[in-house]
mmCIF file of C-alpha atoms in Angstrom:
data_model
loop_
_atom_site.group_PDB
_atom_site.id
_atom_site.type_symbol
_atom_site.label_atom_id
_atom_site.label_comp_id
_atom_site.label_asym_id
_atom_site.label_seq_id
_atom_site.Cartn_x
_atom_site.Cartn_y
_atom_site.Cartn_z
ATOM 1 C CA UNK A 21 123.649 35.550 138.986
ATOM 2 C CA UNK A 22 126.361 37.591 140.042
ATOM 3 C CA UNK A 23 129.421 39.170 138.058
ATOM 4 C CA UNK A 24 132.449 37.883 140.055
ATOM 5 C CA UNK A 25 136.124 39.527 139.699
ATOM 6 C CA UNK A 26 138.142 36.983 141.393
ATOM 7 C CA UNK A 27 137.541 34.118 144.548
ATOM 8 C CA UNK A 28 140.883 33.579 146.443
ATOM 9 C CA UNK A 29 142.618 32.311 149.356
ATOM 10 C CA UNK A 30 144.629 34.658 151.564
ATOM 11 C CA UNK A 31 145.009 36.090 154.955
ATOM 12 C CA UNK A 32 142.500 38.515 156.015
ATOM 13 C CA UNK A 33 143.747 41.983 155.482
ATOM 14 C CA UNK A 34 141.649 44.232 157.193
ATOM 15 C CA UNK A 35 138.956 44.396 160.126
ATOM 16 C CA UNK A 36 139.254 42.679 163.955
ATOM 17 C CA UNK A 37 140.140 39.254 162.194
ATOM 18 C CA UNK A 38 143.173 40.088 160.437
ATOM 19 C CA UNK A 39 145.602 37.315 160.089
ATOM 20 C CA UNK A 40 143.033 34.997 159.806
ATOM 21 C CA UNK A 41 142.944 32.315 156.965
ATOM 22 C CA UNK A 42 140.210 33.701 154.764
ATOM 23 C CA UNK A 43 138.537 32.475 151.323
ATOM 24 C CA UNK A 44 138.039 35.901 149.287
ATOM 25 C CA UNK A 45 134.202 36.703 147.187
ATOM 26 C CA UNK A 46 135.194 40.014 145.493
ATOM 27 C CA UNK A 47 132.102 41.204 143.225
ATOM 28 C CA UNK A 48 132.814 43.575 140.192
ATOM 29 C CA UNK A 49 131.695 47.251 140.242
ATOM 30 C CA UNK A 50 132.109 50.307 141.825
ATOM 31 C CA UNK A 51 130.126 53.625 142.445
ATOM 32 C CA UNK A 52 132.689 55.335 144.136
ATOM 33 C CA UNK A 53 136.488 56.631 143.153
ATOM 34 C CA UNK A 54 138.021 56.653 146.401
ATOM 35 C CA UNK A 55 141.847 58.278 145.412
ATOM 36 C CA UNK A 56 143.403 55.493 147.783
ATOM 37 C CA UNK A 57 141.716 52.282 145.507
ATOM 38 C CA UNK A 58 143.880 49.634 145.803
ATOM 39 C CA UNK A 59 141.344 47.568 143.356
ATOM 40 C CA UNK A 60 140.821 49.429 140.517
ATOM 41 C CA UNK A 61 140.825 46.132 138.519
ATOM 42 C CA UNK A 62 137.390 45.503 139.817
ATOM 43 C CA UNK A 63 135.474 47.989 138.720
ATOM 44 C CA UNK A 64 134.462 46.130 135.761
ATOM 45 C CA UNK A 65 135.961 42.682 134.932
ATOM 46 C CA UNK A 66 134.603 39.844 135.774
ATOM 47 C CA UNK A 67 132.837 36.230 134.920
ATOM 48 C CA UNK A 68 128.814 35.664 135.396
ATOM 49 C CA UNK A 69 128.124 33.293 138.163
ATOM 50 C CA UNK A 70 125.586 32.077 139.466
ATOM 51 C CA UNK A 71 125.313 31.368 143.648
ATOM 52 C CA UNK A 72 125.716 27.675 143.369
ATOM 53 C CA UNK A 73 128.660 27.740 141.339
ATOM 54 C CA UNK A 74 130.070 30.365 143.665
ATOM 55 C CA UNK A 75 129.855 28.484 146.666
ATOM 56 C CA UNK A 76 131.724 25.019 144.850
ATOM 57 C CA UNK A 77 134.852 27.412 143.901
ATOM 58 C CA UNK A 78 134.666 28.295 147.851
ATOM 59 C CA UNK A 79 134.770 24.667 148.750
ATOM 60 C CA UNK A 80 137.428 23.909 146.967
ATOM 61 C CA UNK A 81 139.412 26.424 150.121
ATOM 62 C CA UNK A 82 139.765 25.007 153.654
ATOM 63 C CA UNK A 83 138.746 27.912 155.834
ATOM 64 C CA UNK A 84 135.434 28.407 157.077
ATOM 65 C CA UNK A 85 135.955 32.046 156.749
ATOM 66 C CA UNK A 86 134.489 34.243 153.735
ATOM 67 C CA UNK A 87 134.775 37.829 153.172
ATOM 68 C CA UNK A 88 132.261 39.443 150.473
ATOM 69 C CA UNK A 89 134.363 42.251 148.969
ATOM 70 C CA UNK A 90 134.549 44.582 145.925
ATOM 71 C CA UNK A 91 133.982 47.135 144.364
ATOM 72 C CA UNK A 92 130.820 47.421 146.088
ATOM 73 C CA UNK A 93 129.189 44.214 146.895
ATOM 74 C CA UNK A 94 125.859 45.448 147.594
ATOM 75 C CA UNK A 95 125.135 47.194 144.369
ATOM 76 C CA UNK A 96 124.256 43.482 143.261
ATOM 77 C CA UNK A 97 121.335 42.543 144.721
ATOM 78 C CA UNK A 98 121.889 38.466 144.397
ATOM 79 C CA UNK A 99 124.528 38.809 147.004
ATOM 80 C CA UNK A 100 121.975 39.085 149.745
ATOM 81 C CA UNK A 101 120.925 35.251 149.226
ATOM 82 C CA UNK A 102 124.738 34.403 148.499
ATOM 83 C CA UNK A 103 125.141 35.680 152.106
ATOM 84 C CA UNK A 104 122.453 33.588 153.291
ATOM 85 C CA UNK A 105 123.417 30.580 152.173
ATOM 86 C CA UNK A 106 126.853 30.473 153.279
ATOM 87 C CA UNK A 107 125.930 31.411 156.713
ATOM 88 C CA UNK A 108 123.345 28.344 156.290
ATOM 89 C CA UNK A 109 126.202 26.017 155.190
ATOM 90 C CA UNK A 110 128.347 26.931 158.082
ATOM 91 C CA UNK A 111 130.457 29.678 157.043
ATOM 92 C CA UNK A 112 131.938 32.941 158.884
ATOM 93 C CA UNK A 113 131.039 35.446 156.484
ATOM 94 C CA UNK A 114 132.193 38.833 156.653
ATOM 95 C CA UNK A 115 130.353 41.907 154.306
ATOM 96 C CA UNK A 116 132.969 44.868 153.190
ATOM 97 C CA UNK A 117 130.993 47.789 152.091
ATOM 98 C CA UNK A 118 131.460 51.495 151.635
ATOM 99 C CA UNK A 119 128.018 52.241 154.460
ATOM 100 C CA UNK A 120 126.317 54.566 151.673
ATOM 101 C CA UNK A 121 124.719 51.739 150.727
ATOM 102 C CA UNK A 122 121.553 50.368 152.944
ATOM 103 C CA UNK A 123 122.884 46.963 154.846
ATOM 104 C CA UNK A 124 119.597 46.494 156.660
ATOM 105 C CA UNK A 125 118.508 43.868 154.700
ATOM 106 C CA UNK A 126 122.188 42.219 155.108
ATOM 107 C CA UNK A 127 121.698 38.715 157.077
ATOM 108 C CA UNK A 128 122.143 38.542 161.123
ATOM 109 C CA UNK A 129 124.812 36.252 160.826
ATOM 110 C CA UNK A 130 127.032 38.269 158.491
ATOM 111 C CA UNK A 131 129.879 40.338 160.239
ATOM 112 C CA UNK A 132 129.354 43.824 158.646
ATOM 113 C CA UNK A 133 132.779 46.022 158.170
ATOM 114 C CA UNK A 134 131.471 49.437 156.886
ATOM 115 C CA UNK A 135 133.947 51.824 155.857
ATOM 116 C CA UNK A 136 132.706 55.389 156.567
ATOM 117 C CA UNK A 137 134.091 57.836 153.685
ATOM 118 C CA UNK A 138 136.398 60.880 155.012
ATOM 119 C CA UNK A 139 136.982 63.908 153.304
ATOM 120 C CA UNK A 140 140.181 63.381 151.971
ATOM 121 C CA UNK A 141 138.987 60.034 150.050
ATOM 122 C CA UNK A 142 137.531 62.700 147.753
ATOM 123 C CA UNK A 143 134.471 59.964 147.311
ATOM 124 C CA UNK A 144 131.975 62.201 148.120
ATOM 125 C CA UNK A 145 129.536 60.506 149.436
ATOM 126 C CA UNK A 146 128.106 59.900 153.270
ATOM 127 C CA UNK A 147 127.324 56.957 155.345
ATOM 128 C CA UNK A 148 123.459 55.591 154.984
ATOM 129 C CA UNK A 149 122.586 56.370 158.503
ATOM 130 C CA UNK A 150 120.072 53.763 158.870
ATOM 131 C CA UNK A 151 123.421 51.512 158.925
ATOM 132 C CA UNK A 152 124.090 52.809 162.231
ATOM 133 C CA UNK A 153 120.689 52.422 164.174
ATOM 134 C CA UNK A 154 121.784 48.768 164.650
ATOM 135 C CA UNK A 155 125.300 47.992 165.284
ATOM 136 C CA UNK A 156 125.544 43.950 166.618
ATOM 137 C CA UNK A 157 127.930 42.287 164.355
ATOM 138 C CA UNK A 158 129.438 45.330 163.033
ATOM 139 C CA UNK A 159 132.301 46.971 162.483
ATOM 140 C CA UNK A 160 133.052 50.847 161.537
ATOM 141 C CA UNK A 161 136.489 51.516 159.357
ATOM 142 C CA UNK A 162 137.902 54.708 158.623
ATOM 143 C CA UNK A 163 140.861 54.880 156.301
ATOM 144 C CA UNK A 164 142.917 57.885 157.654
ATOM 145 C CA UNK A 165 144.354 60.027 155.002
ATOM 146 C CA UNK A 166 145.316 62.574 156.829
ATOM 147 C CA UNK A 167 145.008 64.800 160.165
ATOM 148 C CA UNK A 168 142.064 66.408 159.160
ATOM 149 C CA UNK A 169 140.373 62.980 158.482
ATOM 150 C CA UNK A 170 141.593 62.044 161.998
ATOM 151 C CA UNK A 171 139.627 64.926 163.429
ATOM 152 C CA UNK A 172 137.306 64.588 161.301
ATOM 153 C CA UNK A 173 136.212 60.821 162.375
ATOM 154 C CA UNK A 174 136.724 61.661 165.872
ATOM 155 C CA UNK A 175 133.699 64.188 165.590
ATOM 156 C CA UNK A 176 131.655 61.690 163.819
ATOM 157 C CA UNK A 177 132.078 59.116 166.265
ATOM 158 C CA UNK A 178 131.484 61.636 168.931
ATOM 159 C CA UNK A 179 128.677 63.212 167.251
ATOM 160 C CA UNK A 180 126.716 59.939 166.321
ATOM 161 C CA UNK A 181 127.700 58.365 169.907
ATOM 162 C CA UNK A 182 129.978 55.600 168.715
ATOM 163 C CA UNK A 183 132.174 55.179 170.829
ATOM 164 C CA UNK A 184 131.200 51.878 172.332
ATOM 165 C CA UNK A 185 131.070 50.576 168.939
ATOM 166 C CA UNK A 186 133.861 48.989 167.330
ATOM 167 C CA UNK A 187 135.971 51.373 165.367
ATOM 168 C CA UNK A 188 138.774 51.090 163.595
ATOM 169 C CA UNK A 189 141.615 53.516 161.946
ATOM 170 C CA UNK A 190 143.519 52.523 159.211
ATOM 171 C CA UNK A 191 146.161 54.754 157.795
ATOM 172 C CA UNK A 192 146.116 55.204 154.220
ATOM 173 C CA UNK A 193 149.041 53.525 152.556
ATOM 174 C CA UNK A 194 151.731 55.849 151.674
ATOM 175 C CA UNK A 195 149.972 58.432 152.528
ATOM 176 C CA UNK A 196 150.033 58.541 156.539
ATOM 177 C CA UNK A 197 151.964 56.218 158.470
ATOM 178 C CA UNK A 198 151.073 53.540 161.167
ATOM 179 C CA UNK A 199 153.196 55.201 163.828
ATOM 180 C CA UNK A 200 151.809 58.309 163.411
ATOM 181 C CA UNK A 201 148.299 57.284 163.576
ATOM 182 C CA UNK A 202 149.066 55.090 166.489
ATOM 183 C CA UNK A 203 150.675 58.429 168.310
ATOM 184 C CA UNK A 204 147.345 60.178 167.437
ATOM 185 C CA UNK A 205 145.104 57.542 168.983
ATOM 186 C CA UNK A 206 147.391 57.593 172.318
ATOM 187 C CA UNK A 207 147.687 61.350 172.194
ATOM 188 C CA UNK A 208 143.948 61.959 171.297
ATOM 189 C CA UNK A 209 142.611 59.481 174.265
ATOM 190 C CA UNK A 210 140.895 57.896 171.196
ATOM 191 C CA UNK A 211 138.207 54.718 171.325
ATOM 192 C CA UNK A 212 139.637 53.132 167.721
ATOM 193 C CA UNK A 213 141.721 50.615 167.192
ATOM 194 C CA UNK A 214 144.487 50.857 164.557
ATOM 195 C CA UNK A 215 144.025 48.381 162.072
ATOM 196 C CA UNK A 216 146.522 47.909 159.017
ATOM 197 C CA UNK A 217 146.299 46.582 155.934
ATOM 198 C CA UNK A 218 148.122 43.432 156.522
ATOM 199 C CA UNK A 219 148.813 42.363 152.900
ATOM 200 C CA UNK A 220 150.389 45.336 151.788
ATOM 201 C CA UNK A 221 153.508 44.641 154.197
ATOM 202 C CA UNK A 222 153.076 40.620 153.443
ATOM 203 C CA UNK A 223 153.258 41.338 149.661
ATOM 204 C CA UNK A 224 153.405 44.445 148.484
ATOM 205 C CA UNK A 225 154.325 43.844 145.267
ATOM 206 C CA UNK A 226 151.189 41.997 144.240
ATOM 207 C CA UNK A 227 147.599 43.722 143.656
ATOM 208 C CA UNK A 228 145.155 41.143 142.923
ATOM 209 C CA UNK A 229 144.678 37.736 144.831
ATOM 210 C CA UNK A 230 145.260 38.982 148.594
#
């Protein structure tokens, strides 16, 4: 059984396959208060499901493209064989997580997109290192809140010899803008890519559902 907050159909937002045509799995709850949370709403709402039920409310979608998001999906354990059994069924699925969380036990087949915590997300917490001993199938996000985060994940992909990983920057929304985080990457002679978050220029009037 898993406490669900809402299964949708969207574009994907985020990560190397933004754009793409994506059926949404966002779990409730949430150990961290990052001070950019665009989903608040899922901390704690949300319906008991169990993984069979799940999977029908994904069929009823067209794309063979799943993203298991939150809140933090891996603080419930039952979404480890919810992973599985998509992949078995033929689905793309993607994992978001916030990396201080263990994903070793995560399936093969699942496209990991950890997003490693700067300083100015005032969430306090670090990566789980063990995340990064194997990196097939996985992605690295930082949301950029600043120049000092810039700097910042440029020493930590430096320092934990990343950079023929895939990383990505995102600039946190109203906070720093694209351009300028593009001119840092150019300037900087950086590795990441820049990555933004898609939906908020397709709709950015609407918080839930994308």
């Amino acid at each position: 059984m898993l406490k669900i907050n809402e299964i949708f159909f969207s574009l994907q937002g985020e990560s190397s396959k933004s754009g793409l045509p994506t059926t949404f799995i966002r779990l409730s709850g949430c150990h961290l208060r990052c001070q950019y949370c665009d989903t608040k709403y899922a901390y704690h709402n949300g319906e008991n499901l169990d993984i069979k039920s799940i999977i029908k409310k994904v069929k009823n979608y067209q794309s063979k493209h799943v993203c298991i998001t939150g809140g933090e999906p891996l603080l419930q354990k039952s979404v480890y064989p919810l992973m599985t059994q998509l992949c078995d069924k033929g689905y793309k699925v993607s994992l978001e997580t916030s990396g201080d969380k263990s994903a070793v036990l995560v399936d093969n087949r699942v496209k990991k997109i950890i997003d490693i915590k700067t300083p100015d997300s005032k969430a306090g917490v670090s990566v789980h290192f063990d995340n990064l001993k194997n990196l097939s199938n996985t992605e690295l996000k930082f949301v950029i809140c600043s120049d000092k985060d810039f700097n910042w994940a440029e020493n930590f992909v430096k320092e934990n010899n990343l950079s023929e990983s895939k990383i990505l920057y995102s600039p946190s929304f109203g906070e720093v803008t694209a351009t300028h985080l593009a001119e840092k990457i150019l300037s900087s002679g950086s590795s990441a890519q820049l990555q933004i978050q898609l939906h908020k220029y397709l709709w950015p009037n609407k918080e839930s559902g994308i």
